[in-house]
Coordinates of C-alpha atoms in Angstrom, one line a residue:
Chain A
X210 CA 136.0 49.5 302.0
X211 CA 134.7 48.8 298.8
X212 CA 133.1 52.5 296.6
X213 CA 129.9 50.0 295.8
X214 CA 127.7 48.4 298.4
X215 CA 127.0 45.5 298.2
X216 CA 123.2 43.8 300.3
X217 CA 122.0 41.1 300.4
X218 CA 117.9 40.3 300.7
X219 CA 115.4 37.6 300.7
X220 CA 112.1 37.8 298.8
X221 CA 110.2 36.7 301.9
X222 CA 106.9 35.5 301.8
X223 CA 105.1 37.8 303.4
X224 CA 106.7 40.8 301.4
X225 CA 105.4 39.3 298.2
X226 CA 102.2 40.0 296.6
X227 CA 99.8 37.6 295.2
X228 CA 101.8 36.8 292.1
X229 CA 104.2 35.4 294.4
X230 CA 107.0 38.4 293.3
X231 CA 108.3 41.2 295.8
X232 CA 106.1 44.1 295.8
X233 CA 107.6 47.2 294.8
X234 CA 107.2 48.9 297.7
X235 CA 109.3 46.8 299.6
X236 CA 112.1 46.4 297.0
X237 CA 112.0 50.7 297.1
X238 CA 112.0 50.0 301.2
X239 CA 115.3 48.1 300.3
X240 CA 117.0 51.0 297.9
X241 CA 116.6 52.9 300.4
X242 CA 117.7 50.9 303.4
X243 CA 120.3 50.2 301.2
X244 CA 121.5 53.9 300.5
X245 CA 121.1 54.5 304.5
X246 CA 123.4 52.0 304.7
X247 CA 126.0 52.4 302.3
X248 CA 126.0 56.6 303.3
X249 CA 126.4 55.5 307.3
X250 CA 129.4 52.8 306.4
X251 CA 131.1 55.4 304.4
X252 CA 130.9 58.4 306.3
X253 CA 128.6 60.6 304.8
X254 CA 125.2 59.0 306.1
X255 CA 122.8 59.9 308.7
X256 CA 125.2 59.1 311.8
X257 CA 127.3 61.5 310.6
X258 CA 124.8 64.1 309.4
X259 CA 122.2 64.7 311.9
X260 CA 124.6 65.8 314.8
X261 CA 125.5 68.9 312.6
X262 CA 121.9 69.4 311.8
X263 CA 121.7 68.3 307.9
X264 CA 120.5 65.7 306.3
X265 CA 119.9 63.9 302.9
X266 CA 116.5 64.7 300.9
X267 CA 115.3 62.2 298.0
X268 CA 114.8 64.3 294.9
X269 CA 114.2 61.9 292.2
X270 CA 113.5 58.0 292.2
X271 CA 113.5 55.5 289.2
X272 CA 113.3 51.4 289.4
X273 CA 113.5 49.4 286.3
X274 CA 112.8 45.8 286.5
X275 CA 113.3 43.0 283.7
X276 CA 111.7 40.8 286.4
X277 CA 111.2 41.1 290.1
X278 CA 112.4 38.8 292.5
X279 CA 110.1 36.1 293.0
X280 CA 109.2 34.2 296.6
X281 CA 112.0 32.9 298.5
X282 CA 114.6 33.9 295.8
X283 CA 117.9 35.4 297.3
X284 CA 118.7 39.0 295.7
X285 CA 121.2 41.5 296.1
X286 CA 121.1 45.5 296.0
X287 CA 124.4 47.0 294.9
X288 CA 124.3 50.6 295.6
X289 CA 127.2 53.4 294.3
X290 CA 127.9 57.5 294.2
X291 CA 128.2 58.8 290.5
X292 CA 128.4 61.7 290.7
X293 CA 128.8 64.6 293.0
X294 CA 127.3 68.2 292.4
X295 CA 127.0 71.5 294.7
X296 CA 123.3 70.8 295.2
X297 CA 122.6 67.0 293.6
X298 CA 124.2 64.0 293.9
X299 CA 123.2 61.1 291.7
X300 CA 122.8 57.3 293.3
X301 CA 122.5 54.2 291.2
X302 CA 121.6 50.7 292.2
X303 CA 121.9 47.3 290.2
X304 CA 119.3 44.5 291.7
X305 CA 120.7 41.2 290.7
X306 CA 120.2 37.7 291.8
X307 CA 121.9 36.2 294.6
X308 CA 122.6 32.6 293.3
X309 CA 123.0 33.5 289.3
X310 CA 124.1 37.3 289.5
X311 CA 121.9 38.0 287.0
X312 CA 120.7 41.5 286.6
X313 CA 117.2 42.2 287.8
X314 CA 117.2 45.7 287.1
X315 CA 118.4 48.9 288.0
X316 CA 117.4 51.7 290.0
X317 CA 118.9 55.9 289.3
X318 CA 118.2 58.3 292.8
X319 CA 118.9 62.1 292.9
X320 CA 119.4 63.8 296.5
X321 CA 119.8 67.3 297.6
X322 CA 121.2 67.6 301.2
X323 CA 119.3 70.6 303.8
X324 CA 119.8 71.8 306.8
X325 CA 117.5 70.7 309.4
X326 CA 116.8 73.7 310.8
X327 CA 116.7 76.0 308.0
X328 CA 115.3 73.8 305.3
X329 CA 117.7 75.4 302.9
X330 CA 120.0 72.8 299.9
X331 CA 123.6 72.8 301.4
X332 CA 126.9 72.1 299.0
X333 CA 126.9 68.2 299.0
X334 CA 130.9 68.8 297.9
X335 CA 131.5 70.6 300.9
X336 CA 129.3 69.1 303.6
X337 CA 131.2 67.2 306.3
X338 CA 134.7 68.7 304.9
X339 CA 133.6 66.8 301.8
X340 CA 133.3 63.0 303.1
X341 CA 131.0 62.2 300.3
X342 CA 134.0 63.0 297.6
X343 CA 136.1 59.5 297.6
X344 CA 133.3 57.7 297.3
X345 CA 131.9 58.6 293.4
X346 CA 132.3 55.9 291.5
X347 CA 132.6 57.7 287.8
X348 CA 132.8 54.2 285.4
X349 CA 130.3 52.0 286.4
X350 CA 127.5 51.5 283.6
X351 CA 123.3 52.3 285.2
X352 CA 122.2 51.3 281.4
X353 CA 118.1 52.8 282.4
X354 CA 117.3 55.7 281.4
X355 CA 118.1 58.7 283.6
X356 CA 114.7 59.9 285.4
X357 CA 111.8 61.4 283.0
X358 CA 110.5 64.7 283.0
X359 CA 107.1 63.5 284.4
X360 CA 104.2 66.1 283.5
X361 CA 100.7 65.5 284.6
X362 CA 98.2 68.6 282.7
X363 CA 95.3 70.1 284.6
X364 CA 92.7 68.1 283.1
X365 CA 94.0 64.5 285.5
X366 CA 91.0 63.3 286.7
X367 CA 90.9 62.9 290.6
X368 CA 90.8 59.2 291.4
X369 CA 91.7 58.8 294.9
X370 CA 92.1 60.7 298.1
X371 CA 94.0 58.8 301.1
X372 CA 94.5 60.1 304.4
X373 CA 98.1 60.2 305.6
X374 CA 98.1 58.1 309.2
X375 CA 100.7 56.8 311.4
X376 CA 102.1 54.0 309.2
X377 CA 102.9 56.3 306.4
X378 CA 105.4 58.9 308.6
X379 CA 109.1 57.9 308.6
X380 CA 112.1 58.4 311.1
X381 CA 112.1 62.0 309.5
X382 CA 108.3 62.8 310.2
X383 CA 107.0 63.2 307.2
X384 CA 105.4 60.9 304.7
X385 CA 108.0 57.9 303.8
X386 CA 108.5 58.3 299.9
X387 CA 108.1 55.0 299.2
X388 CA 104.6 55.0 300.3
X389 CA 103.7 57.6 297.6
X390 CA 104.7 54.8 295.4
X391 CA 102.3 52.2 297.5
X392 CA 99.6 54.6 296.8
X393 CA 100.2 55.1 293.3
X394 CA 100.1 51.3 292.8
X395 CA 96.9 50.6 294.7
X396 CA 94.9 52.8 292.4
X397 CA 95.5 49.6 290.1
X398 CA 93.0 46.3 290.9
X399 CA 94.1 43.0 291.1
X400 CA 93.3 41.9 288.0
X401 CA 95.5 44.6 286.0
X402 CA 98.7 42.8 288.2
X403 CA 97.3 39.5 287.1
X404 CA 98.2 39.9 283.5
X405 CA 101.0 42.7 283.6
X406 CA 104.4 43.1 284.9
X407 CA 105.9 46.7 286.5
X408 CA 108.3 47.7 284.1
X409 CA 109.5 50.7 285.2
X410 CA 108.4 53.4 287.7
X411 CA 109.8 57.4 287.6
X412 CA 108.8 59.6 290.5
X413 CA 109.6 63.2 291.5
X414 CA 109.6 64.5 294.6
X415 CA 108.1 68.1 295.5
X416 CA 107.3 68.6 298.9
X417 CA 107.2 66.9 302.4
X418 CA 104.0 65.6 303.4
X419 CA 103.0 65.5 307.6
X420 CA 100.4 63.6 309.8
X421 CA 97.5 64.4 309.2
X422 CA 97.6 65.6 305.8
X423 CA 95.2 64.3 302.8
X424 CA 97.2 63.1 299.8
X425 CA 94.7 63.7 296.5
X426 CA 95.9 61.1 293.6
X427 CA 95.3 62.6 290.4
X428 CA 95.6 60.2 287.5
X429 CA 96.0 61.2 283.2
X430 CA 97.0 58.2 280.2
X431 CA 99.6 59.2 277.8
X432 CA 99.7 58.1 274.4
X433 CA 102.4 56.0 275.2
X434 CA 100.8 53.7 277.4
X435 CA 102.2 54.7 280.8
X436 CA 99.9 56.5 283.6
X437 CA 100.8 59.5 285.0
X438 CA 100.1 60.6 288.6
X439 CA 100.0 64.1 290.6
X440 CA 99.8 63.3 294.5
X441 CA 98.9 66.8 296.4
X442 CA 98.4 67.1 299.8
X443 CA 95.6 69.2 301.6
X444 CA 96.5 70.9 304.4
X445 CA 94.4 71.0 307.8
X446 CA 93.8 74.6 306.7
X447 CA 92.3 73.8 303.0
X448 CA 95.4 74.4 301.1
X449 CA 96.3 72.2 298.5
X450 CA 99.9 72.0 296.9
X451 CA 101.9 69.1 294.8
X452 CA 104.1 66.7 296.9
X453 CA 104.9 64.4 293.8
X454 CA 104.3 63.1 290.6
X455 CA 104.8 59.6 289.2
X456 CA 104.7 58.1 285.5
X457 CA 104.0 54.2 286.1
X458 CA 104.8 51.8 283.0
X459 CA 103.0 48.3 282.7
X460 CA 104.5 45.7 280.4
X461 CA 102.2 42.3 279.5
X462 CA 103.1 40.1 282.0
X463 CA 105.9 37.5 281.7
X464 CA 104.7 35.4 284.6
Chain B
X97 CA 119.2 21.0 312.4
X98 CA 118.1 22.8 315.7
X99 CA 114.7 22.8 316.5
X100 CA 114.8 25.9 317.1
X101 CA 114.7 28.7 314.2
X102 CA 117.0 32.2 314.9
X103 CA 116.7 34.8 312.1
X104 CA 118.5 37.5 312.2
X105 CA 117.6 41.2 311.2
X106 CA 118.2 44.7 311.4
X107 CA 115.7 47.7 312.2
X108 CA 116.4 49.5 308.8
X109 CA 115.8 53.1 308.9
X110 CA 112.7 52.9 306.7
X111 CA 111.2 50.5 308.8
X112 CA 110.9 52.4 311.8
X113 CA 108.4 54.6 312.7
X114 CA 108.8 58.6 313.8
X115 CA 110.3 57.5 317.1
X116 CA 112.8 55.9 315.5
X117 CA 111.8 52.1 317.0
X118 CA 110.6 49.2 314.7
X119 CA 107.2 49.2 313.2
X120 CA 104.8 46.9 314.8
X121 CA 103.8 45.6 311.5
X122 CA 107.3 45.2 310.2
X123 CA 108.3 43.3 313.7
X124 CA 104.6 41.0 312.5
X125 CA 106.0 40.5 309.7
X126 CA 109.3 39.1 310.6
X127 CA 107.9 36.9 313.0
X128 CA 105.7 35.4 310.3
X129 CA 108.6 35.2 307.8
X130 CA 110.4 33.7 310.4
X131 CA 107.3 31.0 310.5
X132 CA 107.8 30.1 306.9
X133 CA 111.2 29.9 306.7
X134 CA 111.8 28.0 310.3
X135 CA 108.9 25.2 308.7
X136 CA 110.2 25.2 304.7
X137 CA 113.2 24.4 305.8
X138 CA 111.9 21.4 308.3
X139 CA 110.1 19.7 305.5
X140 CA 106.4 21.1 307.1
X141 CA 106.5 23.8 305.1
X142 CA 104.7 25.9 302.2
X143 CA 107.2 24.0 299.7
X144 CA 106.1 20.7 301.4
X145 CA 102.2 21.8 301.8
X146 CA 101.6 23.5 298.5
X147 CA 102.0 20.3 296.0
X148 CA 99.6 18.2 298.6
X149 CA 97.0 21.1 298.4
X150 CA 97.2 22.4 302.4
X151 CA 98.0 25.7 303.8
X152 CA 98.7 26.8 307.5
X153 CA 96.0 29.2 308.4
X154 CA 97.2 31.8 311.6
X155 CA 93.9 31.5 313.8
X156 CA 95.8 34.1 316.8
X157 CA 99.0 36.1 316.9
X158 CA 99.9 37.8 320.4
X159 CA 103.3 39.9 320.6
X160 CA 104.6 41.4 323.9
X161 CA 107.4 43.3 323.8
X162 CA 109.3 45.3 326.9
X163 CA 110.9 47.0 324.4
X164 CA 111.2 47.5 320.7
X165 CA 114.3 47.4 318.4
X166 CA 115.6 50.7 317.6
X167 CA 116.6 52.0 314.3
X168 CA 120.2 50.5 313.0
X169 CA 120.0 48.2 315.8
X170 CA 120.4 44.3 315.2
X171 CA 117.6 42.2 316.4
X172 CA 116.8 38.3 316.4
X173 CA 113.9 36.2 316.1
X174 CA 113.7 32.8 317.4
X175 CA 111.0 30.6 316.5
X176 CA 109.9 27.0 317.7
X177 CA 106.6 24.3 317.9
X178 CA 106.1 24.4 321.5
X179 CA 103.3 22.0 320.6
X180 CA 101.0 20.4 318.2
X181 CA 97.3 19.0 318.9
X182 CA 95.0 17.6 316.1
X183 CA 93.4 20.7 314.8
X184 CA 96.3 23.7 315.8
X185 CA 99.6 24.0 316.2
X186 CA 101.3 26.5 319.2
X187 CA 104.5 28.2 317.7
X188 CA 106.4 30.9 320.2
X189 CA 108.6 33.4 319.3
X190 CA 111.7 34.9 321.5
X191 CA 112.6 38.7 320.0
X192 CA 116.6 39.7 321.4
X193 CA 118.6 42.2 321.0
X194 CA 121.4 41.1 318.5
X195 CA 124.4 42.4 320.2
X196 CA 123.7 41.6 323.5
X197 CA 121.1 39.1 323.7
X198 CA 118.3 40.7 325.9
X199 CA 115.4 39.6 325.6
X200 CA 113.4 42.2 323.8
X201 CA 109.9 40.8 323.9
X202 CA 107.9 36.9 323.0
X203 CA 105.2 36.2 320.5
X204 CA 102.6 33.6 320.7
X205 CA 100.7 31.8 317.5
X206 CA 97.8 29.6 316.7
X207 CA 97.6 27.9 313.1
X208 CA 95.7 25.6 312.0
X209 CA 96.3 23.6 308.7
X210 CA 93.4 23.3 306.1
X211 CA 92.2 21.7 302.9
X212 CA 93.2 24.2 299.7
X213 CA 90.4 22.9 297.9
X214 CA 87.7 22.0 300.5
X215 CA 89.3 24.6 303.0
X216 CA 88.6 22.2 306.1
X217 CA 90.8 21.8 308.3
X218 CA 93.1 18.8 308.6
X219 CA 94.5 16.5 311.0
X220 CA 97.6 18.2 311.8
X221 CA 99.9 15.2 313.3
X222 CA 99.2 13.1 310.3
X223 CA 100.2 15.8 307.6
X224 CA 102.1 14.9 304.8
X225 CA 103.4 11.9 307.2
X226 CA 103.5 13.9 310.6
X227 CA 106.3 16.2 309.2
X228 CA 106.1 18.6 311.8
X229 CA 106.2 16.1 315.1
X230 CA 109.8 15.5 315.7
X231 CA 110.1 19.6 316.1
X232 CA 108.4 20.3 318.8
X233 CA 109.8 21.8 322.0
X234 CA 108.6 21.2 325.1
X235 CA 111.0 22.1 327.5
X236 CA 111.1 25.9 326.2
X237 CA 109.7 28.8 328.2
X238 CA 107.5 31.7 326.6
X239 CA 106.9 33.9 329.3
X240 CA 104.1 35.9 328.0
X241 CA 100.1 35.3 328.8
X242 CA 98.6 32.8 326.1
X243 CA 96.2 34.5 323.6
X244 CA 93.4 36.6 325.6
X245 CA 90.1 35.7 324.5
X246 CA 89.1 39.4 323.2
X247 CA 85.6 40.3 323.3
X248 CA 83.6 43.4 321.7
X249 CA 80.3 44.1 322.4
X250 CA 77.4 45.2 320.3
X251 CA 78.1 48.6 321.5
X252 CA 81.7 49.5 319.9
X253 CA 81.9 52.7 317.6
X254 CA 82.6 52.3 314.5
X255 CA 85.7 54.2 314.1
X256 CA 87.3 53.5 310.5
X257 CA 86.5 52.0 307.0
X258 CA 89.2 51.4 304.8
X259 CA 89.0 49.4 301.2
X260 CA 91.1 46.3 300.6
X261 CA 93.9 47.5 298.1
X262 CA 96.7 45.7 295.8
X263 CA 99.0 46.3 298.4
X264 CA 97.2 44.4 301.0
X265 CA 96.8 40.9 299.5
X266 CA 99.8 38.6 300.3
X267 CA 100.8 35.2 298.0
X268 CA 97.8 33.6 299.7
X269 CA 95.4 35.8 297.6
X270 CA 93.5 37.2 301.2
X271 CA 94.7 40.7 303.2
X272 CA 98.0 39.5 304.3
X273 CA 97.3 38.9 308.4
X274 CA 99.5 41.8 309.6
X275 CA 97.8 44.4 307.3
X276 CA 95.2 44.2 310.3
X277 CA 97.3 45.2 313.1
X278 CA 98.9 48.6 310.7
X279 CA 94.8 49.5 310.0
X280 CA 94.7 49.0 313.9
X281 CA 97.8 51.4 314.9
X282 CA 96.4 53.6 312.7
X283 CA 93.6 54.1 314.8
X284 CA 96.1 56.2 316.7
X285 CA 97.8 59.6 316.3
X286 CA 101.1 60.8 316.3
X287 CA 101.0 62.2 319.4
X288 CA 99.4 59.5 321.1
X289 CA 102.6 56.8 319.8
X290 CA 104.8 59.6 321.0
X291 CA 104.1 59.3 324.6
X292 CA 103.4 56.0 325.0
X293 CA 104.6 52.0 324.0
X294 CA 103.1 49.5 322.2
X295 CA 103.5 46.8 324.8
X296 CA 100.9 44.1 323.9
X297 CA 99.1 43.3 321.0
X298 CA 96.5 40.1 320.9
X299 CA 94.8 39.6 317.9
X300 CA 92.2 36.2 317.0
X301 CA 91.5 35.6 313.1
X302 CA 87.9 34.5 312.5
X303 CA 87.9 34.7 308.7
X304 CA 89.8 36.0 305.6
X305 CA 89.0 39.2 303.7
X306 CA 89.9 39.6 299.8
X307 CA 90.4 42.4 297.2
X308 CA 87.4 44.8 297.2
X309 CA 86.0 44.2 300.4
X310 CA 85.6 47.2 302.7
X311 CA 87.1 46.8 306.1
X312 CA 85.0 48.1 309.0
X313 CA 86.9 48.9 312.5
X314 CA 84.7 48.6 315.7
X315 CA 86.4 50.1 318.8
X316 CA 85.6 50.1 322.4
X317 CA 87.3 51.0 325.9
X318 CA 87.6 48.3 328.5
X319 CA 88.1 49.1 332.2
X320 CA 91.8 48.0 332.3
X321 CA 93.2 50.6 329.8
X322 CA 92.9 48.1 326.8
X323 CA 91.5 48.9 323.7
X324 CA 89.6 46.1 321.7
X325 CA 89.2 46.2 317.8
X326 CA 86.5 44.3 316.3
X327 CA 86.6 44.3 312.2
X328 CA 84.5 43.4 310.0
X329 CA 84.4 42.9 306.1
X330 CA 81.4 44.0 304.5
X331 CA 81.7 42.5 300.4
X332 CA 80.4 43.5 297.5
X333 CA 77.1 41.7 297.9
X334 CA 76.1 44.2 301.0
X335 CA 76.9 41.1 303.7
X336 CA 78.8 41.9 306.9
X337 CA 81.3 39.7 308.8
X338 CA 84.0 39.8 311.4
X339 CA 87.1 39.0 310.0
X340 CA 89.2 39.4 313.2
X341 CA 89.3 41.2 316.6
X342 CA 92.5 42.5 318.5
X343 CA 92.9 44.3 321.5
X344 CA 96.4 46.4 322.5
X345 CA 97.6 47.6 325.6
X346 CA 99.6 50.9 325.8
X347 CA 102.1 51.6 328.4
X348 CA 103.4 55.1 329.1
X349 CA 106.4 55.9 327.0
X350 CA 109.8 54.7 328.3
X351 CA 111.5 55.9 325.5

């Protein structure tokens, strides 16, 4: 079996949004789905994992797009280990078109692995006698930068406060991490899509959120143009604590 | 080509829900990518519809399953015109499991085609030349109930108000149709999905909602265990109107 997989998508019409191009949300659904897959095929994914009570935690997420599929277009997700540490492993992913092959953009992941029942990082090199070890793939090129220290100061400016419901909790029970991103995107309107294009997108991963948590966007521009966003989540019993933070970058659109 | 559309999928990790079975709004959403692709590529199409000004409208979507795909599992979705009068069109859907073929549940659908520019509706067996007649199957069985005509009275409780967001607007520029039946789930808690299965889910469009309206859920208890959703958009102007209504019928949990 081949180190890289290689999946194949369609930009579908209903997972596009109103400029006709995949939303992000669902090309992240995809990296992950993706991942799933690739970990299961190769014998270090979930199949493998949750009978010995561990599992795989998403630390760090970047996409960067030159363009995003658009409506009906065939694309392909090619996902690959590249390296292996005691607590991180790093996961690349080239999106491509399917008919050209020519690069879309790239996506960098960072995972930790726990124990289900403890909560506590495992050694990744040693987990499951090692099955993740064959797999890194050491000399292929992820030419994006690797994930940005996103900071967010205490002067954000709350500008949104979401509810977390039944939609937004994944196999795992907690808060899917791609709807963070969803969130983070619908603090923009319509017309800010209409004229711009979603160059990039960095998020860090804090915390699990549950049902019935609020999530509390708080939003700060940088001098550089890009928007960064805190997400905490308020607990039934009034605490509050971060659960991510996002840096969004906006190009003017090419459409 | 058959006249029958079969699309095959699998119940990705991240599009299943905490019991590990396929989200109701990603199932609603293959069904109506199924729709697009089964008619673009029979020449009735968006391709075909777009250039000439006309759009299929869904006026009533119904899904009945028996049981839902679960996570990793391969499922297929066949689609076909079971018939086609003057103003709508019925389209059925057959959901199987991939492996073994059981039946896994059947969809029903209204559409009707309108005007882009007048947004009347149009003469559906004339349509760019009657495109869509030679497809139709009669001979095909759906056994599911057709649409239930789903009333709500005055007296339904307003349970929910949510704002139309970016990631609610599909290509056609309106809240994408299955958005609806995910604001309706999420009526409903954790615990309640736990214990028991989606089995039916009818839901009647009456009109379209846009970015920056403010959805309004209406909920009420009918004698037979059904609940029936009646929402409403309320626009910036301070007007009120239902947009759709829905009623869904739990079954205790099998699972």
């Amino acid at each position: 079996m081949d180190k890289v997989g290689r999946y194949e998508y369609v930009a579908e019409s209903f997972h596009c949004d109103f400029t006709h191009r995949l939303f992000m949300g669902h090309l992240g659904n995809h990296l992950l789905n993706a991942a799933d897959c690739h970990s299961a095929a190769r014998g270090f994914g979930m199949p493998k994992l949750t009978p010995i009570r561990k599992t795989w935690v998403l630390a760090r997420l970047v996409i960067e797009m030159t363009e995003m599929p658009q409506q009906y277009s065939h694309f392909v997700v090619e996902t690959w280990i590249e390296s292996v540490m005691r607590l991180f492993t790093n996961r690349n992913f080239r999106i491509s078109d399917g008919e050209t092959g020519r690069t879309l953009g790239y996506g960098r992941s960072v995972w930790a692995l726990i124990d289900t029942d403890t909560r506590q990082p495992q050694d990744i090199t040693e987990a499951a006698d090692g099955a993740i070890m064959p797999w890194v793939v050491a000399d292929r090129q992820c030419p994006i930068g690797t994930p940005s220290r996103v900071k967010v100061s205490s002067g954000a400016e709350l500008v949104s406060v979401v509810s977390v419901k039944y939609s937004d909790i994944d196999v795992n029970g907690h808060v899917n991490s791609v709807k963070y991103i969803e969130h983070v995107l619908d603090l923009f309107d319509t017309d800010w899509f209409a004229g711009r294009d979603l160059q990039r997108i960095d998020i860090a991963y804090v915390a699990e959120s549950r049902y019935g948590d609020r999530l509390a966007l708080y939003e700060e521009q940088t001098g550089d143009g890009s928007r960064n966003i805190s997400i905490t989540k308020q607990t039934a019993d009034g605490d509050e604590a971060e659960v991510c933070r996002c840096r969004v970058i906006f190009n003017t659109s090419t459409n």
